[in-house]
Amino acid sequence: MSLINIQNLTFSYEGMNKNIFENVSFQIDTDWKLGLVGRNGRGKTTFLKLLLNELEYSRSISSKVKFNYFPFAIENESNYVYEILWNICPNKEEWEIIREFSYLNLDSGIYYNQYNTLSNGEKTKVLLAGLFLNDNNYLLIDEPTNHLDTEGRKVISNYLKRKKSFILISHDRQFLDTCTDHILSINRCSIDVQQGNFSCWYENYINQQTFEMAQNEHLKKEINRLNNASKRTSEWADKTESAKYGNGPVDRGFIGHKAAKMMKRAKATENRQMKAIEEKTNLLKNTEKTDKLKIECLEYRLNKLIQISDVQIKYDNKIICKPITFSVTANERILLDGKNGSGKSSLLKLLIGENIEHTGIVNIPKDLKISYIPQTFDNLQGNISNFATENKIEQPLLRSILNKLGFDKNDFSTNIKDMSQGQKKKILIAKSLSEKAHLYIWDEPLNYLDIFSRIQLEELLDTYKPTMIFVEHDISFQNKIANTTYHTYKI
């Protein structure tokens, strides 16, 4: 066992108006399988970079372990897999690497393939195998599930379950439940470390929020009651004190004593009130702002919106998937599921009108309004105001949605290209929610998205039930949202 000690850590990026971390202290046991969770932009990847000593910070981080980071940077992706693995784990024999491949359901033959010919899922598995073969190194794993299909996520979560220790950033709740035994949460005002998987942590989080909300309501009523009592007692004291100077004979000593007693009672009430206010101020500091999202769906004139028949996607004149046939009816939420490379994203692009090579028949009415969320966001730049203007979106509406998704006032002036991946994804989601449409087509909308925002989207879609087609490999989201599933298959 070894400890990673963080003492009074403070860090901020240059030009930012607030610190990412401010005077935080905690310990991590390197025997833990630690899940790292928190809102987008809260500093999860930044924390891993601080452990790797890639960023300058104040105070101290001490550890006796050597860190490795996933995803590992590949300088030349045209190299063969075995060449890349020689660089990552130079002391391991081929048979050891092939054995590790078997744990990840990887074909041993890819050991002799060029790295750039592998699928995203195969690349992820190769890098994880190589990095875990480095004995005595502690692995920092940053969102390994992005762009992985459902089956690939199951394989990797079971693989990580076999391993002794690591720090894992992931927003996939089922994935975290399978392979972690501790959770470190970066909250609004603190950092919290708890034993157990994500579900254990989230249950404790909800219970704490429920308790604090009830306590908050109680204290609000108590503060109001004490405020009224303090006013009444103070008024009585003033009235009694003034009676000493009224007409007729009076016992001024008695009245003065009575007034002083009332003033003392008023002071005690005021002290109780201040104590209640202080207690109330300390509540709900880490409550994540998850206001209800809204979406304004348009009702189409026909019950059937789209019909596709025997469609096959082609790349470079070569058919890559088996025929698929389905129709889209009003209020249907269709999940397109299948392995990476089976044509899911290309099919979605075909439905929004992009020029995708295909066979078969696609029938989409010209007056059908579609809102689309792509997988990638490489071209995003400028600030939120620029983005709203370019996309002809009402800026107050866009800002309101982003605020509900966890943006604060500093984010609205930040250049989008400097934002976290999750924040960029939220901008695309907010754009889609701002658009009135008959059909919503979302391609892996949860990639990079924090857990709280995922739950917000689930509640939104469950409430408004828009007609939609989506690709998403988060099993919790699939089970909650899809009422119809179609599978795509490679040839």
Short mmCIF file of N, CA and C in Angstrom, two decimals, residues 48 78 116 119 143 174 182 298 319:
data_model
loop_
_atom_site.label_atom_id
_atom_site.label_comp_id
_atom_site.label_asym_id
_atom_site.label_seq_id
_atom_site.Cartn_x
_atom_site.Cartn_y
_atom_site.Cartn_z
N LEU A 48 -5.70 14.90 -12.91
CA LEU A 48 -4.78 13.87 -13.41
C LEU A 48 -3.50 14.52 -13.94
N SER A 78 1.08 4.98 -37.82
CA SER A 78 1.31 4.03 -38.91
C SER A 78 2.24 2.89 -38.47
N ASN A 116 -2.92 2.25 -37.07
CA ASN A 116 -3.96 3.10 -37.65
C ASN A 116 -5.04 2.33 -38.41
N SER A 119 -9.83 -0.33 -35.11
CA SER A 119 -11.00 0.46 -34.73
C SER A 119 -10.70 1.21 -33.44
N GLU A 143 -11.60 8.70 -19.23
CA GLU A 143 -12.75 8.42 -20.09
C GLU A 143 -12.45 7.39 -21.19
N GLN A 174 -23.09 2.53 -15.02
CA GLN A 174 -22.97 1.08 -14.91
C GLN A 174 -21.51 0.64 -15.00
N HIS A 182 -14.05 2.70 -4.75
CA HIS A 182 -14.07 4.00 -4.07
C HIS A 182 -14.44 5.07 -5.09
N LEU A 298 -42.36 19.85 -32.16
CA LEU A 298 -43.41 20.12 -33.14
C LEU A 298 -44.15 18.83 -33.46
N ILE A 319 -19.87 -2.03 -49.62
CA ILE A 319 -20.94 -2.12 -48.62
C ILE A 319 -20.36 -2.64 -47.31
#
